[in-house]
Short mmCIF file of C-alpha atoms in Angstrom, two decimals:
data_model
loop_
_atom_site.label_atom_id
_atom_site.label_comp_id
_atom_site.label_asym_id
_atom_site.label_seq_id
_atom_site.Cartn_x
_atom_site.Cartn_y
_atom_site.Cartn_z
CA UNK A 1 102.31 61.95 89.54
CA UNK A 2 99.15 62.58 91.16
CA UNK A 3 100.58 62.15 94.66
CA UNK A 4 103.09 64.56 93.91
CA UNK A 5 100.25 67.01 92.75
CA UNK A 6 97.78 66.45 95.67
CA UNK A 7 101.23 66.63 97.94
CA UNK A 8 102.00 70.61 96.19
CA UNK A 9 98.60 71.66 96.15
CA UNK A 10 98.55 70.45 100.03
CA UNK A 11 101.70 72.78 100.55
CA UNK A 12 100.98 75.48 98.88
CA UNK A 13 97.67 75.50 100.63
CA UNK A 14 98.98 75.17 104.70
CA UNK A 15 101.05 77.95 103.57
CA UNK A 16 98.38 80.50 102.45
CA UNK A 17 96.80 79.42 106.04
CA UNK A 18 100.07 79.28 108.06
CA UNK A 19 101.76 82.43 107.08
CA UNK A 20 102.22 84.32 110.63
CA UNK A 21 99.86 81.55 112.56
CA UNK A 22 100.86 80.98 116.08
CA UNK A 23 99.66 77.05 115.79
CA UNK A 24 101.96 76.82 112.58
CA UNK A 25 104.60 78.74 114.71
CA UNK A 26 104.47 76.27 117.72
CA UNK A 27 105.15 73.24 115.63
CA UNK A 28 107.87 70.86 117.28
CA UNK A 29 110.91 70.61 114.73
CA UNK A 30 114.20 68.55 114.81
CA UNK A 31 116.74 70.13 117.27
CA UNK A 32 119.99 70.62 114.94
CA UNK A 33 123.17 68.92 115.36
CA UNK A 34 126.26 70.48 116.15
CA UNK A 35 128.51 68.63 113.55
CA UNK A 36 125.42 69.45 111.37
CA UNK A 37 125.93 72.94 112.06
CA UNK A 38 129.66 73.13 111.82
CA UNK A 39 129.91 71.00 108.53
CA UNK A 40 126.88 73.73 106.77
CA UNK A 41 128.72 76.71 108.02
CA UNK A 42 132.06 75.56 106.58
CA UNK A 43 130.63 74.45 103.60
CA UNK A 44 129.61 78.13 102.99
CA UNK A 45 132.66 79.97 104.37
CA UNK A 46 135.45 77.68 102.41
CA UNK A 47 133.00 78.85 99.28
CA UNK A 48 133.38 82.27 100.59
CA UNK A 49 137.39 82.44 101.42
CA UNK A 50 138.18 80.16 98.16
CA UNK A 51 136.88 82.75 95.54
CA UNK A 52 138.14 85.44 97.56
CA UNK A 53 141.47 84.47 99.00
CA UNK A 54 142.97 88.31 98.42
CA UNK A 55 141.11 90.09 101.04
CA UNK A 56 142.20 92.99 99.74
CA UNK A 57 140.81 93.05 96.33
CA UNK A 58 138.35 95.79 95.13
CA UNK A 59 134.94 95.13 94.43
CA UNK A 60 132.92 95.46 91.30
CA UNK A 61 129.42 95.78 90.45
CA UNK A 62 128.26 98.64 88.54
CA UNK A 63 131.51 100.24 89.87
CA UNK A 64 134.58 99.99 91.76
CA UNK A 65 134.53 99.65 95.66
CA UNK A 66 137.08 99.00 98.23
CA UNK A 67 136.72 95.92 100.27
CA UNK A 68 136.30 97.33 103.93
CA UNK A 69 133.01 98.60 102.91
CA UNK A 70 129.93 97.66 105.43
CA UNK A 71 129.12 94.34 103.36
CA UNK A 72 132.54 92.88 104.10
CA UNK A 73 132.35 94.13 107.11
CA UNK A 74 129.22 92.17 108.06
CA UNK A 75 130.91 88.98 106.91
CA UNK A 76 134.33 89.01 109.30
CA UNK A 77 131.55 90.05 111.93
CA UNK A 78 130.20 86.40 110.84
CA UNK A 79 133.56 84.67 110.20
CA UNK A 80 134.76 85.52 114.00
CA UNK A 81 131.57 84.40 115.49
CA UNK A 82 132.33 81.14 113.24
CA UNK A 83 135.82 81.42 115.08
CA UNK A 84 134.55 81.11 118.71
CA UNK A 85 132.64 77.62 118.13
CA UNK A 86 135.03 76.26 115.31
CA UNK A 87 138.12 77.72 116.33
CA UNK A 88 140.70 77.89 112.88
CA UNK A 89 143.75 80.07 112.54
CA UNK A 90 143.01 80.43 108.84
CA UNK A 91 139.82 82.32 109.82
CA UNK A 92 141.93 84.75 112.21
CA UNK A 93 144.57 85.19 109.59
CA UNK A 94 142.10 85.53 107.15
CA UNK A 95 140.68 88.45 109.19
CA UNK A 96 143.81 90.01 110.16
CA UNK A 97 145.03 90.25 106.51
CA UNK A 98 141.97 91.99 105.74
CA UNK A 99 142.86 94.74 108.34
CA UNK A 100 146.37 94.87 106.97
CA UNK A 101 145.23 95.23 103.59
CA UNK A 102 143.38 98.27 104.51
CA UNK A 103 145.73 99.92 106.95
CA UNK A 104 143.21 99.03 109.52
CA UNK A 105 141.63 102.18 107.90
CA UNK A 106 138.01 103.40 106.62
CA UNK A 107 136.60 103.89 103.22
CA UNK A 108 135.86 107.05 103.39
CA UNK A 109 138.56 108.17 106.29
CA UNK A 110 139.11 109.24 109.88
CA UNK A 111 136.33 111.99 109.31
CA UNK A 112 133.63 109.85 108.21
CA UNK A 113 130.81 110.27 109.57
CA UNK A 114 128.64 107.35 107.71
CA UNK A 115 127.82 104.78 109.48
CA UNK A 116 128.55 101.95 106.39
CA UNK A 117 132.35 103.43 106.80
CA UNK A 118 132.64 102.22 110.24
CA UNK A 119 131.10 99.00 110.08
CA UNK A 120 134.52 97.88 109.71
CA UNK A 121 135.50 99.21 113.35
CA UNK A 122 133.24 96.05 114.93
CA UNK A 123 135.91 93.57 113.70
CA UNK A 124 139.00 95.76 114.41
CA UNK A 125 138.50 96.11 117.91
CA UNK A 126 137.55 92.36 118.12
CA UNK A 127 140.76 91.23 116.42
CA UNK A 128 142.26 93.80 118.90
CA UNK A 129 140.84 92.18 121.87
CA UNK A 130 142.79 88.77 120.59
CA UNK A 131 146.13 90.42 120.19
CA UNK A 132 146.17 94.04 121.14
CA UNK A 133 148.40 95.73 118.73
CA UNK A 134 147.35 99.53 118.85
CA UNK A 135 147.47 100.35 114.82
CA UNK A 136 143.92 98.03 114.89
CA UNK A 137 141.89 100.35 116.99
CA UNK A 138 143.63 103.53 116.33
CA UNK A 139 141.63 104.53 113.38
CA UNK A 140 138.45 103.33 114.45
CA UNK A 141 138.87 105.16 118.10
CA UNK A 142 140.30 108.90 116.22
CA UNK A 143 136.75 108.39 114.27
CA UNK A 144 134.90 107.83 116.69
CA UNK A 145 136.00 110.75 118.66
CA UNK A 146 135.60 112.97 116.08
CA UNK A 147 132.06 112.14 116.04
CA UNK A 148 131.85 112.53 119.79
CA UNK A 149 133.94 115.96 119.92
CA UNK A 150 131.12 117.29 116.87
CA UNK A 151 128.12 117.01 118.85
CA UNK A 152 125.76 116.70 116.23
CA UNK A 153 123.24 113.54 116.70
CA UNK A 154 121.43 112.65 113.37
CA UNK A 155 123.77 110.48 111.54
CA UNK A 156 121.62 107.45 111.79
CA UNK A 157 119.14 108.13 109.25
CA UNK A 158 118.49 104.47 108.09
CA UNK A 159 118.32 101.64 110.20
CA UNK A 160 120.93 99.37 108.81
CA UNK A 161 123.25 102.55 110.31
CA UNK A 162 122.58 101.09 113.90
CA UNK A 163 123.79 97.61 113.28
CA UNK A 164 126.70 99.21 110.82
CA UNK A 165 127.81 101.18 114.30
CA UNK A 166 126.33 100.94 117.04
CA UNK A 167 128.28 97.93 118.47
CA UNK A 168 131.10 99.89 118.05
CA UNK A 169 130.38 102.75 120.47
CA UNK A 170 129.35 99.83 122.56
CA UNK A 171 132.91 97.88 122.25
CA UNK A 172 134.88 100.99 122.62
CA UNK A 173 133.19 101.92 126.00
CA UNK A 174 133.46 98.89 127.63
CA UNK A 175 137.79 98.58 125.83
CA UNK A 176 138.15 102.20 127.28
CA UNK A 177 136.22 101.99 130.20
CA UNK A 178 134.70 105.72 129.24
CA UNK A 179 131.23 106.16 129.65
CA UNK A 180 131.50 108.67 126.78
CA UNK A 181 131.04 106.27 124.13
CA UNK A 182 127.49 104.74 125.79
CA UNK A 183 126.12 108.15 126.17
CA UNK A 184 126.77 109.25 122.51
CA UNK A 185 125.60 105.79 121.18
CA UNK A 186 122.30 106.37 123.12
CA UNK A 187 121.76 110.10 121.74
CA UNK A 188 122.14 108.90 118.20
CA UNK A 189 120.18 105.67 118.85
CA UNK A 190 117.50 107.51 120.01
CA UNK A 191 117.14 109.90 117.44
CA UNK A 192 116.75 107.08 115.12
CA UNK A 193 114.36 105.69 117.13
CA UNK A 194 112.12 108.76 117.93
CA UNK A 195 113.30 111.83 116.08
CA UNK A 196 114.23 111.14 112.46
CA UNK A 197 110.81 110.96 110.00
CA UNK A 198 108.76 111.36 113.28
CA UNK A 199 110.75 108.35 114.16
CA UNK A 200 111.73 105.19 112.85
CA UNK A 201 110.23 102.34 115.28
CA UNK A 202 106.76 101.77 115.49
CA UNK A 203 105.57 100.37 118.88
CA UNK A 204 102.26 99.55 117.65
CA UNK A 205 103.64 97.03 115.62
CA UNK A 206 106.95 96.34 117.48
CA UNK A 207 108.77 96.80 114.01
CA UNK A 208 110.76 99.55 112.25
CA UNK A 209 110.65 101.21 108.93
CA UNK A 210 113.83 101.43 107.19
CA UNK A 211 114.03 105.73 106.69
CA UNK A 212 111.62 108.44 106.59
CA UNK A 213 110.60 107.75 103.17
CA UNK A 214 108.67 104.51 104.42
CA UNK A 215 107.06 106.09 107.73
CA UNK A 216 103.16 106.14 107.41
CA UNK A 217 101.44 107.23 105.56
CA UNK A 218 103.46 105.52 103.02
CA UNK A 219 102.55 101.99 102.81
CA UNK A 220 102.50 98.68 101.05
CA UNK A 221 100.40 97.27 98.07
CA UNK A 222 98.23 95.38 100.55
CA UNK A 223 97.59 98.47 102.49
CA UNK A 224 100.14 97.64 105.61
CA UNK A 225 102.87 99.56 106.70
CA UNK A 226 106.33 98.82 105.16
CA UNK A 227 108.47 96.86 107.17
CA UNK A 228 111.66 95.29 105.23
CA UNK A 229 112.75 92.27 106.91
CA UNK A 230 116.63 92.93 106.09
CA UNK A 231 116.00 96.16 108.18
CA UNK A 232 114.38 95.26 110.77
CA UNK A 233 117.20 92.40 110.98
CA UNK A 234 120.21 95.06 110.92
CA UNK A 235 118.33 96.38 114.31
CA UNK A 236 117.53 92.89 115.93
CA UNK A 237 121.55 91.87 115.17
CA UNK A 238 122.73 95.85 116.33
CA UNK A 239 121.11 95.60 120.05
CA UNK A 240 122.12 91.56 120.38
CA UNK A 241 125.51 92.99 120.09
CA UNK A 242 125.43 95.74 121.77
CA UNK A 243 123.79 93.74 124.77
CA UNK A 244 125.95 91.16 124.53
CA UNK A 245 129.11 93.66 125.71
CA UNK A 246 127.33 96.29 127.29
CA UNK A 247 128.03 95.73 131.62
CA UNK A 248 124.78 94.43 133.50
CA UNK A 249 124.41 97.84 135.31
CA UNK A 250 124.94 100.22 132.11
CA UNK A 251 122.85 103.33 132.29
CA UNK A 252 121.07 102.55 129.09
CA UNK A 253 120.95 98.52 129.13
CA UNK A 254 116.86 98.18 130.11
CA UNK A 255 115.94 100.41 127.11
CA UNK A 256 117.64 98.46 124.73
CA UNK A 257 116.53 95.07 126.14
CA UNK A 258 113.17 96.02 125.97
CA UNK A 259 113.30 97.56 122.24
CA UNK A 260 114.92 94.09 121.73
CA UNK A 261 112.32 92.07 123.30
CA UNK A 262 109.69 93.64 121.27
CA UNK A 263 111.23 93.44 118.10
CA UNK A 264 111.43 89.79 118.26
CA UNK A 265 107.82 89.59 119.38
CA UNK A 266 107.00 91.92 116.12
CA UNK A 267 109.49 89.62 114.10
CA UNK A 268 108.13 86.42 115.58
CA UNK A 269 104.86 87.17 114.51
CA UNK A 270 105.36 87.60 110.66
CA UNK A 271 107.76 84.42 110.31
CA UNK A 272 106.52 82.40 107.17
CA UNK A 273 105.20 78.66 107.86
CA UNK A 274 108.42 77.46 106.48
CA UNK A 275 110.33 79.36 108.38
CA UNK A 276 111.70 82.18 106.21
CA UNK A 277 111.34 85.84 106.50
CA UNK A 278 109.38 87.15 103.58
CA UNK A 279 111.38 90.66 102.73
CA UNK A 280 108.12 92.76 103.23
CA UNK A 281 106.76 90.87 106.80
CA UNK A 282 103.38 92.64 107.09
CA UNK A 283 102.84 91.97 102.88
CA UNK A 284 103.74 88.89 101.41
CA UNK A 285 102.12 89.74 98.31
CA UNK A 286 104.80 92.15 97.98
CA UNK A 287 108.02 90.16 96.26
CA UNK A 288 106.77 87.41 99.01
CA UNK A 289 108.64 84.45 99.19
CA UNK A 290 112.09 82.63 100.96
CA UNK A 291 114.94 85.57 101.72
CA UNK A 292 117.93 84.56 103.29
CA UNK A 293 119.45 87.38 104.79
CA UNK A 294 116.37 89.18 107.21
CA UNK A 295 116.23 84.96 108.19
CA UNK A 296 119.21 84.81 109.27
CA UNK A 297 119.47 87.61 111.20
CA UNK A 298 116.02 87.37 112.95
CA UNK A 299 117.40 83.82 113.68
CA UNK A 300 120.53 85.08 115.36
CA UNK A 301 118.70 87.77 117.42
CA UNK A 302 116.19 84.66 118.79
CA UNK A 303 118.86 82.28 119.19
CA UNK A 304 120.60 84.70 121.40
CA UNK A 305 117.73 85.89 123.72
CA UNK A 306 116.91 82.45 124.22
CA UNK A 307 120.59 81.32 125.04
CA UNK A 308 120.50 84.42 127.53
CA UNK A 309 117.64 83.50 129.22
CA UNK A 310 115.94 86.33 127.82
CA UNK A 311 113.42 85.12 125.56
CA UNK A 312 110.96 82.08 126.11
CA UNK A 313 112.40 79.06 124.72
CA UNK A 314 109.02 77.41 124.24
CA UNK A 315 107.99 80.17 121.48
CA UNK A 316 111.30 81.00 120.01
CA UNK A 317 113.21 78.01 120.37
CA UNK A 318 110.77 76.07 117.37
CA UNK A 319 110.84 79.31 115.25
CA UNK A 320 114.56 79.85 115.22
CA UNK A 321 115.26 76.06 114.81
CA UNK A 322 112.28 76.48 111.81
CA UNK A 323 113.86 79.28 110.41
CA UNK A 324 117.54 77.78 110.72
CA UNK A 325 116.72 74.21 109.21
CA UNK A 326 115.11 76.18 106.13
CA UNK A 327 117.96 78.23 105.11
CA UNK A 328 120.20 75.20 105.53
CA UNK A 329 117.70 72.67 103.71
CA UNK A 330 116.51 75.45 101.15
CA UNK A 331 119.14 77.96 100.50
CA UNK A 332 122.73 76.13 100.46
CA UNK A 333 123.67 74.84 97.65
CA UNK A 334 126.36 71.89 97.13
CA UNK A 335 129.28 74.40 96.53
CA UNK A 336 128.58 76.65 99.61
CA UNK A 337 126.61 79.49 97.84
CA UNK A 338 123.95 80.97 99.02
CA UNK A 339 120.48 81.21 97.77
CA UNK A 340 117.45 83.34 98.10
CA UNK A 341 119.99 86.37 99.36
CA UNK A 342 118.25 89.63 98.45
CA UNK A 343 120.23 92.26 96.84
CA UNK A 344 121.53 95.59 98.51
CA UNK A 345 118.80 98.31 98.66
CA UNK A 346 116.53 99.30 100.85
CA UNK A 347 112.79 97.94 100.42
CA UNK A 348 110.89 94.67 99.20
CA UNK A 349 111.64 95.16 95.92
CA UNK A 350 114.78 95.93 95.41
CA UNK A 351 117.76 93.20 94.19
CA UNK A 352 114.69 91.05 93.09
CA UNK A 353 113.84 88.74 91.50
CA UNK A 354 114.83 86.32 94.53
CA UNK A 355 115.95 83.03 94.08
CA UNK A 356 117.37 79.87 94.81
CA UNK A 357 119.88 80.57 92.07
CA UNK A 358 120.38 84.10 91.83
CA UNK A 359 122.89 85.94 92.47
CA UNK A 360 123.29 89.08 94.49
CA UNK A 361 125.71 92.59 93.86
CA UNK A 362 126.98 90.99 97.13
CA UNK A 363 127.37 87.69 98.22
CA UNK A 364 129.49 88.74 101.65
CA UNK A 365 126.94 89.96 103.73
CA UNK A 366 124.69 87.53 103.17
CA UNK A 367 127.39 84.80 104.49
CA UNK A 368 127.79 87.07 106.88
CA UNK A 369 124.38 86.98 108.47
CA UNK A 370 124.63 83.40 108.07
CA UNK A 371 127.48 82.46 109.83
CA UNK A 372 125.78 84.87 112.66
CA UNK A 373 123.06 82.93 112.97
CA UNK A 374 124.82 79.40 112.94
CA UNK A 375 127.25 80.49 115.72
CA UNK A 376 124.14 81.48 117.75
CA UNK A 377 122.36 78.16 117.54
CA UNK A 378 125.65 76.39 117.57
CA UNK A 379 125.71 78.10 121.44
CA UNK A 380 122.64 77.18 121.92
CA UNK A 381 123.02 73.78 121.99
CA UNK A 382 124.99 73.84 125.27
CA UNK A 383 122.17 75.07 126.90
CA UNK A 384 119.91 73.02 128.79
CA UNK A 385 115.81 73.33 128.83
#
């Protein structure tokens, strides 16, 4: 018993030193296995699909929803980046039923102009691009084009609207081959970026605060600016794919690789010694502690620049492997769920308290982020140093 008390006080003492320390950061950890990988990311998704095998039914918390809302949606994004390294016609069908289920359709409708409502559009036109039956785009693309034909550029109030749409502009441009979709994307990007609240990134910190109502002066118990890690995740996942499609020589490309490079730089430097994400990064006094979903993400958006030749493997490559062998280690339980996912909302302390055993409004998008992340450092693996 003393050991095991010398041991805890030992831990809980590296990480009031190690929180955001560049030694801690640079720590060598185990490389993961592929099988590893593919066994943990099953594990979770047959948890997933098996208490939801109508992918149709409604969702309830403190009300009825439909299920192509933007937290489902996040989760097929996940399940058909699962697809492309463990390739399973149950996770197409699976997919494809979904869009059935929902006429391939919107909450909300064809003149929706939130960004949640279209979330749905990033899976549509990737189940399209596998078999190209029209009704699966048709929807998303009369939307879309409504927004285009309106003209008006401040939709994306929030930051978890880029990730929620952006890729879609960016999919439908490069489908269509019409350089109308980058140029609106980039208007409405950049008003998020520099217009609404005085604008929403912060370059002095290489972060972003979630909406106007956390822009300075408004700030955190500790006296730091409020960054929510589930936020600034939605933007890191948003311009991975949005690079990822967007051609080599697109007008736009530089500015978003360069917003991207910073943000992991900004995200990189308020990782957690054991490799988590608290859900306020500049205060982890502030509901600190492990939070699966801003992990993940931040996880996928290294694991991609690194795979891409695009950010240095020797300072990402040990922080996304530390991030990814916590959330396997830490958050997975034997069934599949997963723990410490914060809640919807929009700041630190919302869906708290955070747990390994409690349980979100949503599990999906969560899973979602998850299976993201996985697929990214499954990828990885085929690349050499």
């Amino acid at each position: 018993m003393p050991q095991i008390k010398i041991f805890c006080c030992l831990i809980v003492f590296s990480l009031f030193l190690g929180i955001g320390c560049a030694s801690k950061r640079n720590i060598p950890v185990a490389q993961p296995q592929k099988t590893e990988i593919i066994a943990v990311l099953r594990q979770a998704n047959d948890y997933f699909m098996n208490k939801w095998p109508d992918t149709g039914e409604p969702l309830y918390t403190t009300r009825w929803r439909p299920s192509n809302i933007w937290t489902r949606a996040v989760y097929y994004e996940g399940l058909l980046a699962l697809n492309q390294v463990d390739p399973q016609r149950r996770y197409y069908d699976y997919a494809v039923d979904w869009g059935e289920k929902h006429q391939w359709g919107m909450r909300n409708g064809i003149q929706t102009r939130n960004a949640d409502d279209q979330a749905c559009g990033q899976t549509y036109l990737d189940l399209y691009q596998i078999d190209q039956q029209e009704e699966r785009i048709a929807a998303i693309k009369e939307n879309i084009d409504f927004i285009i034909s309106s003209g008006k550029i401040d939709d994306w109030t929030w930051v978890d609207a880029i990730q929620m749409a952006m890729p879609v502009y960016a999919k439908m441009g490069v489908l269509f081959g019409d350089e109308k979709y980058f140029d609106y994307m980039h208007q409405l990007y950049l008003y998020s970026r520099n217009v609404e609240g005085g604008g929403l990134y912060n370059a002095a910190d290489k972060l972003w605060w979630r909406d106007k109502d956390f822009v300075s002066p408004y700030k955190e118990p500790n006296g730091e600016d409020c960054y929510w890690s589930r936020g600034n995740g939605w933007v890191a996942a948003a311009l991975v794919r949005v690079l990822e499609v967007l051609p080599i020589d697109a007008q736009y490309r530089e500015v978003y690789l360069q917003d991207y490079q910073e943000l992991m730089a900004g995200a990189l430097a308020a990782q957690r010694a054991d490799g988590f994400w608290n859900v306020s990064m500049h205060d982890p006094s502030n509901f600190g502690g492990r939070e699966t979903s801003g992990t993940a993400l931040f996880v996928y958006g290294m694991a991609w620049g690194v795979r891409n030749g695009i950010l240095d493997a020797s300072i990402y490559k040990p922080a996304l492997h530390r991030g990814w062998t916590a959330m396997v280690q830490e958050a997975v339980h034997p069934s599949g769920f997963l723990g410490y996912l914060q809640g919807t909302g929009k700041e630190p302390k919302d869906g708290q308290p955070v747990s390994f055993s409690s349980v979100p409004d949503f599990e999906d998008y969560g899973l979602g982020c998850f299976l993201l992340a996985g697929s990214e450092v499954y990828k990885l693996l085929d690349i050499k140093d």
